[in-house]
Short mmCIF file of C-alpha atoms in Angstrom, two decimals:
data_model
loop_
_atom_site.label_atom_id
_atom_site.label_comp_id
_atom_site.label_asym_id
_atom_site.label_seq_id
_atom_site.Cartn_x
_atom_site.Cartn_y
_atom_site.Cartn_z
CA MET A 155 -58.36 -0.35 -12.33
CA GLU A 156 -55.90 -0.07 -15.18
CA ASP A 157 -53.14 2.37 -14.46
CA THR A 158 -52.36 3.98 -17.90
CA GLN A 159 -49.80 6.45 -16.67
CA SER A 160 -47.56 3.71 -15.37
CA LYS A 161 -47.32 1.79 -18.68
CA SER A 162 -44.12 1.95 -20.68
CA ASP A 163 -43.74 4.47 -23.45
CA PHE A 164 -42.27 3.40 -26.72
CA ARG A 165 -40.79 6.72 -27.70
CA LYS A 166 -38.15 6.54 -24.89
CA VAL A 167 -37.98 10.41 -24.46
CA ALA A 168 -37.41 11.74 -20.98
CA ILE A 169 -39.48 14.75 -19.80
CA ASN A 170 -37.79 17.49 -17.77
CA LYS A 171 -40.86 18.88 -16.12
CA VAL A 172 -44.41 17.57 -16.09
CA GLY A 173 -47.16 18.53 -13.60
CA ILE A 174 -49.77 21.15 -12.86
CA LYS A 175 -49.63 24.99 -12.98
CA ASN A 176 -51.76 28.08 -12.52
CA ILE A 177 -53.81 26.26 -9.76
CA GLN A 178 -55.18 28.67 -7.02
CA TYR A 179 -55.63 27.24 -3.66
CA PRO A 180 -56.48 28.83 -0.19
CA ILE A 181 -53.34 28.87 2.13
CA ALA A 182 -52.51 30.15 5.59
CA ILE A 183 -49.25 31.87 6.64
CA THR A 184 -48.23 32.38 10.21
CA ASN A 185 -45.50 35.09 10.76
CA ARG A 186 -42.86 35.12 13.43
CA ARG A 187 -45.19 37.00 15.74
CA GLY A 188 -47.85 34.32 15.56
CA ILE A 189 -50.25 36.36 13.40
CA ARG A 190 -52.06 34.14 10.91
CA HIS A 191 -52.64 35.43 7.39
CA ASN A 192 -55.28 33.78 5.09
CA THR A 193 -54.59 34.17 1.32
CA VAL A 194 -54.68 32.51 -1.99
CA GLY A 195 -51.62 30.91 -3.52
CA THR A 196 -51.08 30.26 -7.23
CA PHE A 197 -49.06 26.97 -7.50
CA ALA A 198 -46.93 25.31 -10.06
CA MET A 199 -45.81 21.70 -9.28
CA TYR A 200 -43.56 19.56 -11.51
CA VAL A 201 -41.50 16.48 -11.40
CA ASN A 202 -39.23 14.89 -14.11
CA LEU A 203 -40.53 11.79 -15.98
CA PRO A 204 -38.21 8.92 -16.99
CA HIS A 205 -38.02 8.06 -20.68
CA ASP A 206 -39.77 4.74 -20.24
CA GLN A 207 -42.80 5.90 -18.30
CA LYS A 208 -45.92 7.11 -20.16
CA GLY A 209 -47.22 9.65 -17.74
CA THR A 210 -47.31 11.10 -14.20
CA HIS A 211 -50.05 10.97 -11.69
CA MET A 212 -51.61 14.46 -11.71
CA SER A 213 -54.01 13.86 -8.85
CA ARG A 214 -51.15 13.35 -6.38
CA PHE A 215 -50.05 16.97 -6.79
CA ILE A 216 -53.34 18.07 -5.43
CA GLU A 217 -53.24 15.59 -2.66
CA ILE A 218 -49.91 16.87 -1.51
CA LEU A 219 -50.99 20.53 -1.86
CA ASN A 220 -54.14 19.78 0.28
CA GLU A 221 -52.08 18.11 3.07
CA HIS A 222 -49.90 21.26 3.64
CA LYS A 223 -52.25 24.25 2.76
CA ASP A 224 -53.03 25.30 6.32
CA ASP A 225 -49.55 26.28 7.39
CA LEU A 226 -47.30 27.29 4.57
CA THR A 227 -43.67 27.92 5.42
CA LEU A 228 -40.30 27.31 3.72
CA LEU A 229 -40.07 24.09 5.71
CA THR A 230 -43.52 22.88 4.49
CA VAL A 231 -42.53 23.67 1.01
CA GLU A 232 -39.41 21.55 1.35
CA ARG A 233 -41.63 18.75 2.66
CA MET A 234 -44.00 19.09 -0.16
CA ILE A 235 -41.17 18.91 -2.64
CA GLU A 236 -39.77 15.78 -0.92
CA SER A 237 -43.29 14.24 -0.95
CA MET A 238 -43.68 14.88 -4.62
CA LYS A 239 -40.33 13.21 -5.33
CA GLU A 240 -41.29 10.22 -3.25
CA LYS A 241 -44.94 9.69 -4.15
CA LEU A 242 -44.38 10.35 -7.92
CA ASP A 243 -41.12 8.18 -7.88
CA ALA A 244 -39.13 11.04 -9.46
CA GLU A 245 -35.48 12.13 -9.21
CA GLN A 246 -36.28 15.89 -9.40
CA ALA A 247 -39.32 17.97 -8.13
CA PHE A 248 -40.05 21.58 -8.52
CA LEU A 249 -42.66 23.89 -6.80
CA ASN A 250 -43.37 27.60 -7.22
CA VAL A 251 -45.97 29.45 -5.32
CA SER A 252 -46.92 33.13 -5.51
CA PHE A 253 -49.45 34.88 -3.22
CA PRO A 254 -50.57 38.32 -2.07
CA TYR A 255 -49.51 39.10 1.44
CA PHE A 256 -51.39 41.89 3.33
CA LEU A 257 -50.15 44.06 6.26
CA GLU A 258 -52.20 46.57 8.20
CA LYS A 259 -50.41 49.88 8.25
CA GLU A 260 -51.05 53.10 10.06
CA ALA A 261 -50.52 56.52 8.34
CA PRO A 262 -47.60 58.37 9.88
CA VAL A 263 -49.62 61.28 11.36
CA THR A 264 -53.37 60.51 11.64
CA ARG A 265 -52.77 56.78 12.30
CA SER A 266 -55.48 56.02 9.78
CA LYS A 267 -55.34 52.27 9.18
CA SER A 268 -55.35 50.52 5.77
CA PHE A 269 -53.96 47.36 4.18
CA MET A 270 -50.89 47.15 1.84
CA ASN A 271 -50.42 44.14 -0.28
CA TYR A 272 -47.11 42.64 -1.20
CA THR A 273 -46.34 39.90 -3.70
CA VAL A 274 -44.49 36.91 -2.11
CA ARG A 275 -43.13 33.95 -3.92
CA ILE A 276 -41.43 30.71 -2.88
CA VAL A 277 -39.37 28.89 -5.38
CA GLY A 278 -38.09 25.33 -4.60
CA GLU A 279 -36.60 22.32 -6.09
CA ILE A 280 -35.11 18.95 -5.19
CA VAL A 281 -32.62 17.10 -7.33
CA ARG A 282 -31.77 13.70 -6.04
CA ASP A 283 -31.41 14.56 -2.28
CA SER A 284 -30.40 18.20 -2.50
CA VAL A 285 -33.25 20.65 -1.55
CA ASP A 286 -33.08 24.37 -2.36
CA THR A 287 -35.81 27.04 -1.48
CA ILE A 288 -35.72 30.74 -2.17
CA LEU A 289 -38.11 33.29 -0.61
CA GLU A 290 -38.91 36.32 -2.80
CA ILE A 291 -40.74 39.45 -1.88
CA ASP A 292 -41.85 42.47 -3.99
CA VAL A 293 -41.96 45.68 -1.92
CA PRO A 294 -43.24 49.08 -3.49
CA VAL A 295 -41.37 52.09 -2.35
CA THR A 296 -40.91 55.80 -2.93
CA THR A 297 -37.62 57.32 -4.03
CA LEU A 298 -36.57 60.91 -4.44
CA CYS A 299 -33.64 61.87 -6.73
CA PRO A 300 -30.54 63.37 -4.86
CA CYS A 301 -29.38 65.10 -8.04
CA SER A 302 -32.79 66.70 -8.73
CA LYS A 303 -32.86 67.93 -5.17
CA SER A 304 -29.27 69.38 -5.20
CA ILE A 305 -29.67 71.29 -8.48
CA SER A 306 -33.27 72.63 -7.96
CA GLU A 307 -34.14 75.80 -6.08
CA TYR A 308 -37.31 74.02 -4.79
CA GLY A 309 -38.68 70.42 -5.10
CA ALA A 310 -37.22 67.31 -6.60
CA HIS A 311 -38.64 64.57 -8.80
CA ASN A 312 -39.72 61.45 -7.11
CA GLN A 313 -41.39 58.27 -8.08
CA ARG A 314 -42.53 54.89 -7.01
CA GLY A 315 -40.07 52.03 -7.15
CA LEU A 316 -40.24 48.30 -6.80
CA VAL A 317 -37.73 46.33 -4.75
CA THR A 318 -37.47 42.53 -5.23
CA VAL A 319 -35.50 40.74 -2.55
CA ARG A 320 -34.70 37.06 -2.77
CA VAL A 321 -33.05 35.10 0.02
CA ARG A 322 -31.85 31.67 1.02
CA PHE A 323 -31.98 30.87 4.82
CA ASN A 324 -29.37 28.72 6.62
CA ASP A 325 -31.47 27.02 9.37
CA HIS A 326 -34.87 25.71 10.25
CA ASP A 327 -35.60 28.49 12.75
CA ALA A 328 -35.43 31.07 9.99
CA LYS A 329 -37.57 29.00 7.68
CA ASN A 330 -40.42 28.27 10.05
CA PRO A 331 -42.06 30.75 10.31
CA MET A 332 -40.83 32.93 7.55
CA ASP A 333 -39.50 36.48 8.14
CA ILE A 334 -41.77 38.06 5.56
CA ASP A 335 -42.71 41.14 7.71
CA ASP A 336 -39.07 41.75 8.70
CA LEU A 337 -37.83 41.84 5.13
CA ILE A 338 -40.63 44.16 4.07
CA HIS A 339 -39.76 46.47 6.99
CA LEU A 340 -36.05 46.34 6.10
CA VAL A 341 -36.76 47.45 2.42
CA GLU A 342 -39.27 50.13 3.48
CA GLN A 343 -36.96 51.67 6.09
CA THR A 344 -34.17 51.89 3.52
CA SER A 345 -36.15 53.83 0.85
CA SER A 346 -36.87 57.48 0.79
CA CYS A 347 -40.24 56.86 2.15
CA GLU A 348 -42.61 53.91 2.31
CA VAL A 349 -45.82 53.52 0.43
CA PHE A 350 -49.33 53.63 2.01
CA ALA A 351 -52.78 52.75 0.72
CA LEU A 352 -54.51 55.58 2.80
CA LEU A 353 -53.12 59.03 3.53
CA LYS A 354 -54.98 62.12 4.78
CA ARG A 355 -53.70 65.54 3.97
CA GLU A 356 -51.50 65.65 7.11
CA ASP A 357 -49.97 62.31 6.32
CA GLU A 358 -49.39 63.37 2.61
CA LYS A 359 -47.41 66.33 3.90
CA TYR A 360 -45.35 64.15 6.15
CA VAL A 361 -44.48 61.58 3.55
CA THR A 362 -43.64 64.27 1.05
CA GLU A 363 -41.16 65.87 3.36
CA GLN A 364 -39.84 62.55 4.58
CA ALA A 365 -38.97 61.58 1.01
CA TYR A 366 -37.32 65.03 0.47
CA GLU A 367 -35.18 64.55 3.53
CA ASN A 368 -34.10 61.00 2.44
CA PRO A 369 -33.15 61.14 -1.23
CA VAL A 370 -31.58 57.99 -2.75
CA PHE A 371 -30.48 56.99 -6.24
CA VAL A 372 -31.41 53.44 -7.36
CA GLU A 373 -27.63 52.67 -6.63
CA ASP A 374 -27.98 53.83 -3.10
CA LEU A 375 -31.12 51.90 -2.43
CA VAL A 376 -29.71 48.54 -3.72
CA ARG A 377 -26.49 48.96 -1.79
CA ASP A 378 -28.04 49.83 1.45
CA ILE A 379 -30.44 46.83 1.32
CA ALA A 380 -27.59 44.59 0.35
CA LEU A 381 -25.49 45.79 3.36
CA SER A 382 -28.45 44.98 5.76
CA LEU A 383 -28.82 41.48 4.25
CA SER A 384 -25.14 40.85 4.46
CA SER A 385 -25.22 41.46 8.14
CA GLU A 386 -28.08 38.99 8.64
CA LYS A 387 -26.42 35.68 9.75
CA ARG A 388 -29.46 33.59 9.03
CA ILE A 389 -29.19 34.37 5.24
CA THR A 390 -26.67 32.44 3.20
CA TRP A 391 -27.50 33.98 -0.22
CA TYR A 392 -29.46 36.97 -1.46
CA SER A 393 -30.34 39.13 -4.54
CA VAL A 394 -31.73 42.61 -4.51
CA GLU A 395 -33.40 44.03 -7.66
CA VAL A 396 -34.62 47.72 -7.71
CA THR A 397 -36.62 49.33 -10.41
CA ASN A 398 -37.47 52.95 -10.26
CA PHE A 399 -40.40 54.05 -12.49
CA GLU A 400 -38.87 57.33 -13.44
CA SER A 401 -41.37 60.24 -13.27
CA ILE A 402 -39.45 62.57 -15.63
CA HIS A 403 -38.06 60.01 -18.17
CA ASN A 404 -39.45 57.51 -20.53
CA HIS A 405 -37.31 54.77 -19.08
CA ASP A 406 -36.94 52.92 -15.82
CA ALA A 407 -33.72 53.06 -13.62
CA TYR A 408 -32.52 49.65 -12.50
CA ALA A 409 -29.84 48.11 -10.23
CA TYR A 410 -29.08 44.49 -9.09
CA ILE A 411 -26.76 42.95 -6.57
CA GLU A 412 -26.34 39.16 -5.85
CA ARG A 413 -24.26 37.68 -3.14
CA ASP A 414 -23.47 34.11 -2.05
CA LYS A 415 -22.40 34.22 1.70
CA SER A 416 -22.07 30.37 2.05
CA ASN A 417 -18.87 28.59 2.00
CA SER A 418 -19.99 26.07 -0.50
CA SER A 419 -21.91 26.75 -3.68
CA HIS A 420 -25.28 25.42 -4.28
CA ALA A 421 -24.87 22.58 -6.76
CA HIS A 422 -28.41 22.97 -8.04
CA ALA A 423 -28.88 26.73 -7.50
CA PHE A 424 -31.25 28.45 -9.80
CA GLU A 425 -29.63 30.82 -12.32
CA SER A 426 -32.44 33.31 -11.47
CA ALA A 427 -35.48 33.01 -9.38
CA ASN A 428 -37.31 35.08 -11.87
CA ALA A 429 -36.84 32.50 -14.52
CA THR A 430 -38.72 29.94 -12.45
CA SER A 431 -41.26 32.18 -10.84
CA VAL A 432 -44.97 31.28 -11.25
CA ALA A 433 -45.56 34.11 -13.71
CA HIS A 434 -43.04 32.52 -16.12
CA SER A 435 -43.52 28.84 -15.29
#
C-alpha cells in the first residue's frame, strides 16, 4: 500500500516533536519487594521529524507501548525510547508517563487498613545516543509550624503539604525495579506526620500529637529530604520541591533544592521535569 507519511515534504520545515499524547493504557509496576501493582498510565510519546519527511507513523508508538506495558520500569522506558528512535528513524525521542500508584497503609493505632494514592511520573528522552530518564513522585504530607507552636500557649497551625521528588539513578539495579516505595517512605518519615486515607479517633489523636511533636518549616522539610537523597549513592541528580497549603494564610509556602551529584553534566538534561511532564506536554 502507498506510504504517504514517508513521502517528501516540499515545505522543508523540521518538526521538533510529533507523536501521540493523552493516551491511557493499562500498565503493571513491580516494586523492589516483588509486589505487582496494576494501574493506568497516561502517556505522551514523540520523535523529531526531518524537514524532508511528510509525517511520522503514529501506529508504531502504540505498538511499542503494547510491547512494554506488562512491566514498566526505568529500564523498560529507556528501551521504549530507543525503540521509538529506531523504528521511527529519528534522532530524538521523548516519552512521558504519569500514573496513580497505590500503597496499602495501616493506621498508626487501630491498624485499620486503607489505600493511599501517589502520583508517579517518568520523563525520558534520547538525543542521538544519549538516554536520560527521571523518576518523579508526588507525596502528600502534614506539616506543623514551629513558630506557631513556640509562640502559642496551646495548639499550632498545621496543614497538608505536597512534596515532589525527582531523581536520576546511576545504575541498572536501581532502575529495575524502581524504588518508588522507598522514596515515598523517605519523604513521609521526614514530615511532621504522614497522611492516611482512614483514621479512627484513636488514630486521629496519635497523628495530631505526632505532628505537634515534629514541627517543620517548609525550609526544614526540603533540607532534610535533600540530605537523605544526597547520602543515597545510587542517585546522581535530584530535585526536591515542597509546597505547604497554608491553613492561616491566603498563600502557599514553597521551597526548592536541586543538586547534581555526578562528575559530568548531562548534555541533554531537562531544564525542569515539570516542563515536560504529561500534564504540560
